[in-house]
CSV table of C-alpha atoms in Angstrom, one decimal:
chain,number,residue,atom,x,y,z
W,1,MET,CA,34.8,-22.0,-32.6
W,2,GLN,CA,32.7,-19.4,-30.7
W,3,VAL,CA,30.3,-19.1,-33.7
W,4,TYR,CA,30.0,-22.9,-33.9
W,5,MET,CA,29.1,-23.1,-30.2
W,6,LYS,CA,26.5,-20.4,-30.6
W,7,LYS,CA,24.9,-22.3,-33.4
W,8,GLN,CA,24.9,-25.5,-31.4
W,9,THR,CA,23.2,-23.6,-28.5
W,10,GLU,CA,20.6,-22.1,-30.9
W,11,LEU,CA,19.8,-25.5,-32.4
W,12,SER,CA,19.4,-27.1,-28.9
W,13,LEU,CA,17.1,-24.3,-27.9
W,14,ILE,CA,15.0,-24.6,-31.1
W,15,GLN,CA,14.6,-28.3,-30.5
W,16,GLU,CA,13.6,-27.6,-26.9
W,17,LEU,CA,11.1,-25.1,-28.0
W,18,GLY,CA,9.6,-27.4,-30.6
W,19,LYS,CA,9.1,-30.2,-28.2
W,20,ALA,CA,7.6,-27.9,-25.5
W,21,ILE,CA,5.1,-26.0,-27.6
W,22,ASN,CA,4.0,-29.0,-29.6
W,23,SER,CA,3.4,-31.1,-26.5
W,24,SER,CA,1.0,-28.6,-25.0
W,25,LEU,CA,-2.6,-28.0,-26.2
W,26,ASP,CA,-3.1,-25.0,-23.8
W,27,LEU,CA,-3.0,-21.9,-25.9
W,28,ASP,CA,-1.8,-19.6,-23.1
W,29,SER,CA,1.1,-22.0,-22.3
W,30,VAL,CA,2.1,-22.2,-25.9
W,31,LEU,CA,2.1,-18.4,-26.5
W,32,ASN,CA,4.0,-17.6,-23.3
W,33,TYR,CA,6.6,-20.4,-23.7
W,34,PHE,CA,7.1,-19.3,-27.3
W,35,ILE,CA,7.7,-15.7,-26.6
W,36,ASP,CA,10.0,-16.4,-23.6
W,37,MET,CA,12.2,-18.8,-25.7
W,38,THR,CA,12.2,-16.5,-28.7
W,39,THR,CA,13.3,-13.6,-26.7
W,40,ARG,CA,16.1,-15.7,-25.3
W,41,ILE,CA,17.2,-17.3,-28.5
W,42,THR,CA,17.3,-14.0,-30.5
W,43,GLU,CA,18.8,-12.1,-27.6
W,44,ALA,CA,16.0,-9.5,-28.0
W,45,ASP,CA,15.5,-6.7,-25.4
W,46,CYS,CA,11.7,-6.8,-26.0
W,47,ALA,CA,9.3,-8.9,-28.0
W,48,SER,CA,5.6,-9.0,-28.8
W,49,LEU,CA,3.4,-11.7,-30.3
W,50,MET,CA,0.4,-10.3,-32.1
W,51,LEU,CA,-2.6,-12.5,-33.2
W,52,TYR,CA,-4.8,-11.9,-36.2
W,53,ASP,CA,-8.4,-10.8,-35.8
W,54,ASP,CA,-10.0,-11.7,-39.1
W,55,ALA,CA,-13.3,-9.9,-38.3
W,56,SER,CA,-11.6,-6.5,-38.1
W,57,ASN,CA,-8.5,-7.4,-40.3
W,58,GLU,CA,-6.3,-6.2,-37.4
W,59,LEU,CA,-3.4,-7.5,-35.3
W,60,TYR,CA,-3.6,-7.3,-31.5
W,61,VAL,CA,-0.9,-7.9,-28.9
W,62,GLU,CA,-1.6,-11.1,-27.0
W,63,VAL,CA,1.7,-11.6,-25.1
W,64,TYR,CA,4.8,-9.4,-24.7
W,65,ARG,CA,8.1,-9.1,-22.9
W,66,GLY,CA,10.4,-6.3,-22.0
W,67,PHE,CA,8.1,-3.3,-22.5
W,68,ASP,CA,7.8,-0.7,-19.8
W,69,ASN,CA,4.5,0.6,-21.1
W,70,ASP,CA,1.7,-1.9,-20.3
W,71,SER,CA,-0.7,-0.1,-22.7
W,72,ILE,CA,0.9,-2.1,-25.4
W,73,LYS,CA,-1.7,-4.8,-24.5
W,74,ASP,CA,-4.4,-2.5,-25.9
W,75,PHE,CA,-2.6,-1.8,-29.1
W,76,ARG,CA,-4.1,-2.8,-32.4
W,77,MET,CA,-2.8,-2.4,-36.0
W,78,ARG,CA,-4.4,-3.1,-39.3
W,79,VAL,CA,-2.8,-5.6,-41.6
W,80,GLY,CA,-0.6,-3.6,-44.0
W,81,GLU,CA,0.2,-0.9,-41.5
W,82,GLY,CA,3.6,-0.5,-39.9
W,83,ILE,CA,6.3,-3.2,-40.0
W,84,ALA,CA,4.3,-5.9,-38.3
W,85,GLY,CA,1.3,-5.2,-40.5
W,86,LYS,CA,3.4,-5.3,-43.6
W,87,ALA,CA,4.9,-8.7,-42.6
W,88,ALA,CA,1.4,-9.9,-42.0
W,89,ALA,CA,0.1,-8.7,-45.4
W,90,THR,CA,3.1,-10.1,-47.4
W,91,HIS,CA,3.6,-13.3,-45.4
W,92,LYS,CA,7.3,-12.4,-45.4
W,93,PRO,CA,9.7,-11.6,-42.6
W,94,ILE,CA,11.1,-8.0,-42.3
W,95,ARG,CA,14.3,-6.8,-40.7
W,96,LEU,CA,15.4,-3.2,-39.9
W,97,ASP,CA,18.9,-2.2,-38.9
W,98,ASP,CA,17.7,1.1,-37.6
W,99,THR,CA,14.1,1.8,-36.6
W,100,GLY,CA,14.8,5.5,-36.5
W,101,ALA,CA,15.3,5.6,-40.2
W,102,SER,CA,11.9,3.9,-40.9
W,103,LYS,CA,8.8,6.1,-41.3
W,104,GLU,CA,6.6,3.0,-41.1
W,105,TYR,CA,8.1,2.2,-37.7
W,106,GLN,CA,7.9,5.8,-36.5
W,107,ASP,CA,4.2,5.8,-37.2
W,108,PHE,CA,3.5,2.7,-35.2
W,109,GLY,CA,6.4,2.1,-32.9
W,110,GLN,CA,5.3,4.2,-30.0
W,111,PHE,CA,6.0,1.6,-27.3
W,112,SER,CA,9.7,1.3,-27.7
W,113,ALA,CA,12.7,3.7,-27.7
W,114,ARG,CA,13.8,4.9,-31.1
W,115,ASN,CA,16.9,3.7,-33.0
W,116,LEU,CA,16.5,0.0,-32.4
W,117,THR,CA,17.1,-3.0,-34.5
W,118,LEU,CA,13.9,-4.9,-35.3
W,119,MET,CA,12.7,-8.0,-37.0
W,120,SER,CA,9.1,-9.2,-37.6
W,121,ALA,CA,8.1,-12.6,-38.9
W,122,PRO,CA,4.5,-13.7,-39.8
W,123,LEU,CA,2.9,-16.7,-38.2
W,124,VAL,CA,1.3,-18.5,-41.1
W,125,ASN,CA,-0.2,-22.0,-41.3
W,126,LYS,CA,-1.3,-23.4,-44.7
W,127,ASP,CA,-1.3,-19.9,-46.0
W,128,ASN,CA,-3.6,-18.7,-43.3
W,129,LEU,CA,-2.4,-15.8,-41.2
W,130,ILE,CA,-2.3,-16.4,-37.5
W,131,GLY,CA,-0.3,-13.5,-36.3
W,132,VAL,CA,3.2,-11.8,-36.2
W,133,ILE,CA,6.2,-12.1,-33.8
W,134,ASN,CA,8.3,-9.0,-33.3
W,135,CYS,CA,11.7,-8.8,-31.7
W,136,GLU,CA,13.6,-5.6,-30.9
W,137,ARG,CA,16.9,-4.7,-29.2
W,138,ARG,CA,19.3,-1.7,-28.9
W,139,SER,CA,21.7,-2.0,-31.8
W,140,ASP,CA,24.6,-0.4,-29.7
W,141,LYS,CA,24.6,-3.5,-27.4
W,142,LYS,CA,24.9,-6.5,-29.7
W,143,GLY,CA,24.6,-4.8,-33.1
W,144,PRO,CA,21.8,-5.0,-35.6
W,145,PHE,CA,19.9,-8.2,-36.2
W,146,THR,CA,21.4,-10.2,-39.0
W,147,ALA,CA,20.0,-12.1,-42.0
W,148,GLU,CA,20.8,-15.2,-40.0
W,149,ASN,CA,18.8,-13.9,-37.0
W,150,LEU,CA,15.8,-13.3,-39.3
W,151,ASP,CA,16.1,-16.8,-40.8
W,152,LEU,CA,16.1,-18.2,-37.2
W,153,LEU,CA,13.0,-16.1,-36.3
W,154,GLU,CA,11.2,-17.4,-39.4
W,155,THR,CA,12.0,-21.0,-38.3
W,156,LEU,CA,10.7,-20.3,-34.8
W,157,ALA,CA,7.5,-18.7,-36.2
W,158,SER,CA,6.9,-21.7,-38.4
W,159,GLN,CA,7.0,-24.0,-35.4
W,160,ALA,CA,4.8,-21.7,-33.4
W,161,SER,CA,2.2,-21.4,-36.1
W,162,ILE,CA,1.5,-25.1,-36.1
W,163,ALA,CA,1.4,-25.3,-32.3
W,164,ILE,CA,-1.0,-22.4,-32.0
W,165,GLU,CA,-3.3,-23.8,-34.7
W,166,ASN,CA,-3.4,-27.2,-33.0
W,167,ALA,CA,-4.1,-25.5,-29.6
W,168,ARG,CA,-7.0,-23.5,-31.2
W,169,LEU,CA,-8.5,-26.6,-32.9
W,170,TYR,CA,-8.3,-28.5,-29.6
W,171,HIS,CA,-9.9,-25.7,-27.7
W,172,ASN,CA,-12.7,-25.5,-30.2
W,173,LEU,CA,-13.3,-29.2,-30.1
W,174,LEU,CA,-13.3,-29.2,-26.4
W,175,ASN,CA,-15.8,-26.4,-26.2
W,176,VAL,CA,-18.2,-28.1,-28.6
W,177,TYR,CA,-17.9,-31.4,-26.7
W,178,LEU,CA,-18.4,-29.7,-23.3
W,179,GLU,CA,-21.4,-27.7,-24.6
W,180,THR,CA,-23.0,-31.0,-25.7
W,181,ILE,CA,-22.4,-32.6,-22.2
W,182,ARG,CA,-23.5,-29.4,-20.5
W,183,SER,CA,-26.8,-29.8,-22.3
W,184,LEU,CA,-27.1,-33.3,-21.0
W,185,ALA,CA,-26.3,-32.2,-17.5
W,186,ALA,CA,-28.9,-29.4,-17.8
W,187,ALA,CA,-31.4,-31.9,-19.0
W,188,ILE,CA,-30.8,-34.0,-15.9
W,189,ASP,CA,-31.3,-31.0,-13.7
W,190,ALA,CA,-34.5,-30.0,-15.5
W,191,LYS,CA,-36.0,-33.5,-14.8
W,192,ASP,CA,-36.4,-32.6,-11.2
W,193,SER,CA,-37.5,-29.1,-10.1
W,194,TYR,CA,-35.8,-29.7,-6.8
W,195,THR,CA,-32.3,-29.9,-8.4
W,196,HIS,CA,-32.8,-27.3,-11.1
W,197,GLY,CA,-29.6,-25.3,-11.6
W,198,HIS,CA,-27.7,-27.7,-9.3
W,199,SER,CA,-24.8,-28.4,-11.7
W,200,ARG,CA,-24.2,-24.7,-12.3
W,201,ARG,CA,-24.2,-23.9,-8.6
W,202,VAL,CA,-21.9,-26.7,-7.8
W,203,THR,CA,-19.5,-25.6,-10.5
W,204,ASP,CA,-19.6,-22.0,-9.3
W,205,LEU,CA,-18.7,-23.1,-5.8
W,206,SER,CA,-16.1,-25.6,-6.9
W,207,VAL,CA,-14.3,-23.1,-9.1
W,208,GLY,CA,-14.5,-20.5,-6.3
W,209,ILE,CA,-12.9,-22.9,-3.8
W,210,ALA,CA,-10.2,-23.9,-6.3
W,211,LEU,CA,-9.4,-20.2,-6.9
W,212,GLU,CA,-9.4,-19.6,-3.2
W,213,MET,CA,-6.8,-22.4,-2.8
W,214,GLN,CA,-4.7,-20.7,-5.5
W,215,LEU,CA,-4.6,-23.8,-7.7
W,216,PRO,CA,-3.0,-23.5,-11.2
W,217,LYS,CA,-5.3,-22.4,-14.0
W,218,SER,CA,-5.1,-25.9,-15.7
W,219,GLU,CA,-6.3,-27.5,-12.5
W,220,VAL,CA,-9.1,-25.0,-12.0
W,221,ASP,CA,-10.3,-25.7,-15.6
W,222,THR,CA,-10.3,-29.4,-14.9
W,223,ILE,CA,-12.4,-28.9,-11.8
W,224,ARG,CA,-14.7,-26.6,-13.7
W,225,HIS,CA,-15.4,-29.3,-16.3
W,226,ALA,CA,-15.7,-32.1,-13.7
W,227,SER,CA,-18.1,-30.2,-11.5
W,228,LEU,CA,-20.3,-29.3,-14.5
W,229,LEU,CA,-20.4,-32.9,-15.4
W,230,HIS,CA,-20.3,-34.5,-12.0
W,231,ASP,CA,-23.9,-35.9,-12.2
W,232,VAL,CA,-24.0,-36.8,-15.9
W,233,GLY,CA,-24.1,-40.5,-14.8
W,234,LYS,CA,-27.7,-40.0,-13.7
W,235,ILE,CA,-28.6,-40.3,-17.3
W,236,GLY,CA,-28.3,-44.1,-16.7
W,237,ILE,CA,-30.6,-44.0,-13.6
W,238,SER,CA,-34.3,-44.7,-13.9
W,239,GLU,CA,-36.6,-41.7,-13.6
W,240,LYS,CA,-38.7,-43.6,-11.1
W,241,ILE,CA,-35.8,-43.5,-8.7
W,242,LEU,CA,-34.5,-40.0,-9.6
W,243,LEU,CA,-38.0,-38.4,-9.3
W,244,LYS,CA,-39.2,-40.4,-6.3
W,245,PRO,CA,-40.9,-37.8,-4.0
W,246,GLY,CA,-40.0,-39.6,-0.7
W,247,ARG,CA,-36.9,-41.2,0.8
W,248,LEU,CA,-35.2,-44.0,-1.2
W,249,THR,CA,-35.1,-47.6,-0.2
W,250,ASP,CA,-31.7,-49.2,0.4
W,251,ASP,CA,-31.8,-50.9,-3.0
W,252,GLU,CA,-32.8,-47.6,-4.7
W,253,PHE,CA,-29.9,-45.8,-2.9
W,254,GLU,CA,-27.5,-48.5,-4.1
W,255,THR,CA,-28.7,-47.8,-7.7
W,256,ILE,CA,-28.2,-44.0,-7.2
W,257,LYS,CA,-24.7,-44.8,-5.9
W,258,SER,CA,-23.8,-46.2,-9.3
W,259,HIS,CA,-24.0,-42.8,-11.0
W,260,PRO,CA,-20.3,-41.8,-10.5
W,261,TYR,CA,-19.3,-45.0,-12.3
W,262,ILE,CA,-21.8,-44.5,-15.1
W,263,GLY,CA,-20.6,-40.8,-15.5
W,264,ALA,CA,-16.9,-41.8,-15.6
W,265,GLY,CA,-17.8,-44.5,-18.1
W,266,ILE,CA,-19.6,-42.1,-20.4
W,267,LEU,CA,-16.5,-39.8,-20.6
W,268,ASN,CA,-13.8,-42.5,-20.3
W,269,SER,CA,-13.3,-42.9,-24.1
W,270,ILE,CA,-12.3,-39.2,-24.4
W,271,GLU,CA,-8.6,-39.1,-23.7
W,272,PHE,CA,-8.3,-35.5,-22.8
W,273,LEU,CA,-11.0,-35.9,-20.2
W,274,HIS,CA,-9.2,-38.7,-18.3
W,275,SER,CA,-8.5,-36.5,-15.2
W,276,VAL,CA,-12.2,-35.3,-15.3
W,277,CYS,CA,-13.3,-38.9,-15.2
W,278,GLU,CA,-11.3,-39.7,-12.1
W,279,ILE,CA,-12.8,-36.7,-10.3
W,280,ILE,CA,-16.4,-37.6,-11.3
W,281,LYS,CA,-15.9,-41.2,-10.3
W,282,HIS,CA,-14.8,-40.2,-6.8
W,283,HIS,CA,-16.8,-37.1,-5.9
W,284,HIS,CA,-18.8,-39.1,-3.3
W,285,GLU,CA,-15.8,-40.4,-1.5
W,286,ARG,CA,-15.4,-39.2,2.1
W,287,TYR,CA,-12.3,-37.9,3.7
W,288,ASP,CA,-12.6,-40.6,6.5
W,289,GLY,CA,-12.9,-43.4,3.9
W,290,LYS,CA,-16.6,-44.1,4.5
W,291,GLY,CA,-17.8,-42.9,1.1
W,292,TYR,CA,-18.3,-44.6,-2.3
W,293,PRO,CA,-17.6,-46.2,-4.7
W,294,ASP,CA,-14.1,-47.2,-3.6
W,295,LYS,CA,-13.9,-46.1,0.1
W,296,LEU,CA,-10.8,-43.9,-0.6
W,297,SER,CA,-9.7,-41.7,2.2
W,298,GLY,CA,-7.6,-38.5,2.6
W,299,GLU,CA,-5.3,-37.6,-0.2
W,300,GLU,CA,-6.1,-40.9,-2.0
W,301,ILE,CA,-9.2,-39.0,-3.2
W,302,PRO,CA,-8.4,-36.7,-6.2
W,303,LEU,CA,-8.3,-33.1,-5.0
W,304,GLY,CA,-11.0,-32.0,-7.5
W,305,ALA,CA,-13.3,-34.7,-6.1
W,306,ARG,CA,-12.7,-33.5,-2.5
W,307,ILE,CA,-13.6,-30.0,-3.6
W,308,ILE,CA,-16.7,-31.0,-5.5
W,309,CYS,CA,-17.8,-33.1,-2.5
W,310,VAL,CA,-18.0,-30.0,-0.4
W,311,ALA,CA,-19.8,-27.9,-3.0
W,312,ASP,CA,-22.2,-30.7,-3.9
W,313,SER,CA,-23.1,-31.4,-0.3
W,314,PHE,CA,-23.7,-27.7,0.5
W,315,ASP,CA,-26.0,-27.2,-2.5
W,316,ALA,CA,-27.9,-30.4,-1.6
W,317,ILE,CA,-28.6,-29.4,2.0
W,318,THR,CA,-29.7,-25.9,0.9
W,319,SER,CA,-32.1,-27.2,-1.7
W,320,CYS,CA,-35.8,-28.0,-1.1
W,321,ARG,CA,-36.8,-31.7,-0.9
W,322,PRO,CA,-40.3,-33.2,-0.4
W,323,TYR,CA,-39.1,-34.9,2.8
W,324,ARG,CA,-37.2,-32.0,4.4
W,325,LYS,CA,-36.8,-28.2,4.5
W,326,PRO,CA,-33.6,-26.6,3.2
W,327,LEU,CA,-31.0,-25.3,5.6
W,328,THR,CA,-30.2,-21.6,5.7
W,329,PHE,CA,-26.8,-20.4,4.5
W,330,ASP,CA,-25.5,-20.2,8.1
W,331,GLU,CA,-27.0,-23.5,9.1
W,332,ALA,CA,-25.5,-25.2,6.0
W,333,THR,CA,-22.1,-23.6,6.6
W,334,GLU,CA,-22.1,-24.8,10.2
W,335,GLU,CA,-22.9,-28.3,9.0
W,336,VAL,CA,-20.0,-28.3,6.5
W,337,LYS,CA,-17.7,-27.1,9.3
W,338,ARG,CA,-19.0,-29.8,11.6
W,339,CYS,CA,-18.1,-32.5,9.0
W,340,SER,CA,-14.6,-31.2,8.5
W,341,GLY,CA,-12.1,-34.0,9.0
W,342,THR,CA,-14.8,-36.7,8.6
W,343,GLN,CA,-16.8,-36.2,5.4
W,344,PHE,CA,-14.7,-33.3,4.1
W,345,ASP,CA,-11.0,-32.3,3.7
W,346,PRO,CA,-10.3,-29.7,6.4
W,347,GLU,CA,-8.2,-27.5,4.1
W,348,ILE,CA,-11.0,-27.4,1.6
W,349,VAL,CA,-13.5,-26.5,4.3
W,350,LYS,CA,-11.3,-23.6,5.3
W,351,ALA,CA,-11.3,-22.3,1.7
W,352,PHE,CA,-15.0,-22.8,1.5
W,353,VAL,CA,-15.7,-20.8,4.6
W,354,SER,CA,-13.4,-17.9,3.5
W,355,LEU,CA,-15.0,-17.9,0.0
W,356,ARG,CA,-18.0,-15.8,1.1
W,357,THR,CA,-15.9,-12.7,1.7
W,358,SER,CA,-13.4,-13.3,-1.1
W,359,LYS,CA,-13.1,-11.8,-4.6
W,360,ASN,CA,-13.6,-15.4,-5.8
W,361,CYS,CA,-17.1,-15.7,-4.4
W,362,PRO,CA,-19.9,-16.3,-6.9
W,363,PRO,CA,-22.3,-13.4,-6.9
W,364,TRP,CA,-25.3,-15.5,-5.8
W,365,PHE,CA,-23.3,-17.0,-2.8
W,366,ARG,CA,-23.3,-13.7,-0.9
W,367,GLY,CA,-26.0,-12.9,1.6
W,368,ASP,CA,-27.5,-14.3,4.8
W,369,LEU,CA,-29.7,-16.8,3.0
W,370,LEU,CA,-28.9,-18.8,-0.1
W,371,ASP,CA,-31.0,-17.3,-2.9
W,372,GLN,CA,-31.3,-20.1,-5.5
W,373,SER,CA,-33.4,-18.0,-7.9
W,374,LEU,CA,-30.5,-15.6,-8.1
W,375,ALA,CA,-28.1,-18.5,-8.8
W,376,ASP,CA,-29.9,-19.2,-12.1
W,377,GLN,CA,-29.1,-15.6,-13.3
W,378,PHE,CA,-25.3,-16.4,-13.4
W,379,PRO,CA,-24.7,-19.0,-16.1
W,380,LEU,CA,-21.2,-20.6,-16.2
W,381,GLN,CA,-18.5,-19.1,-18.3
W,382,LEU,CA,-16.6,-22.1,-19.9
C-alpha cells in the first residue's frame, strides 16, 4: 500500500512538473522549476543541471541545488568525461550505487562528499544534446537509487528537454523580432537630430527605475521592451510634423497624440507582446487623469506606462529643441518632483530620484549635468 501511495505521489508530481514547465517560455523559470521538482521527486540531497555548449563540446552547470561549494557554477566538463559526460556522449542514463567505487566519478566529482549514490540522465530532443541532469544523495539515508528511480529521472529529463528547447526557440524568435523593431525605433530617432538616442535613454532610465522598485525580472523585461518601442508609432506620423522646427499647431499635436495607438496597433498581432502593447498605448497618460489617449488615472494606468512616462518626460526636457533650451539635470529632476502626484506616480518619482545614487543607475545618468553624448556610448543589452 505504501509503495502504491508513493507511486501515486510521483505520478502527481510528474504531471504537475509537465504542466508547469511546458506552460512557461522563460528559460530561467523552466530550469529552476525543473531542478526543484526533480530534487523533490527523486529525494536527492543535491542536484545539478548542466547545459551543452556545442562550440566547446563541454557541459557547464546552469542551475544547482544542495551544494555547499558555490564554485560548482564555474565547473565545466567535456562530453565523454566523468559520469555526466558519459551520459551526454551515449545519450543514455547512468546510475551508481557507490560513487566511491567509481574512478570516473572520483576524477570529476569534487563538489560532493564521497560514497554517494548517483544518477545522471541526458537531456536530448530529436537526438540533439541539450544537457544532463545529475542527482546525488547519501546512500546511508534512503539507500542507493534504484532502476525505477533512474527510469523516473529519464522521464523527467525527456519532459524538460522539450520545454527547454521550446523556451530557447521562443527566446531566439523574440530577439530577432525585437532587433527588427529596435532598428525601426532607431530609424525614427535618427530622423531628428534632437531626439537621437532618445529610445535608448528612455529604456535605460525605465529599466533602472523598475530595478529600483524591485520588480520581478519578467516585469522588468516587459518594461525594457516597451520602453525601447514606446515611440514606434511615430512611423505612421508625417515627417513634416515630426521634423517641424517650431511649436506644433493644435491639429498637428492631435496627430502626434495618435502615435501610442499606432504603435500598439503595429505590435498588437504579436501575442507575446500583448502586455507591451498596453504599456505603449498608455505611456502618455497622466496620474491625475488628464493625459491621453484614454484619460486613465492612478493605478488604472499600467505600471510600465507610468514608469516610462517619467523617463520619457525627463529625457524630453533635458533634450535640445529649436524653441527652447534643455534643462540641466538638477532643474529637470526638480520638475519631475514638482509634477509628482499630478503628471507622475509619486512612488515612481521616489524611485527615479533615488536612482542617481543607486547601483541600478545607468552610467550616463550620473553627474551634475546630463551628458547625452555619453548616453550614446551605452547601447542597450536586450
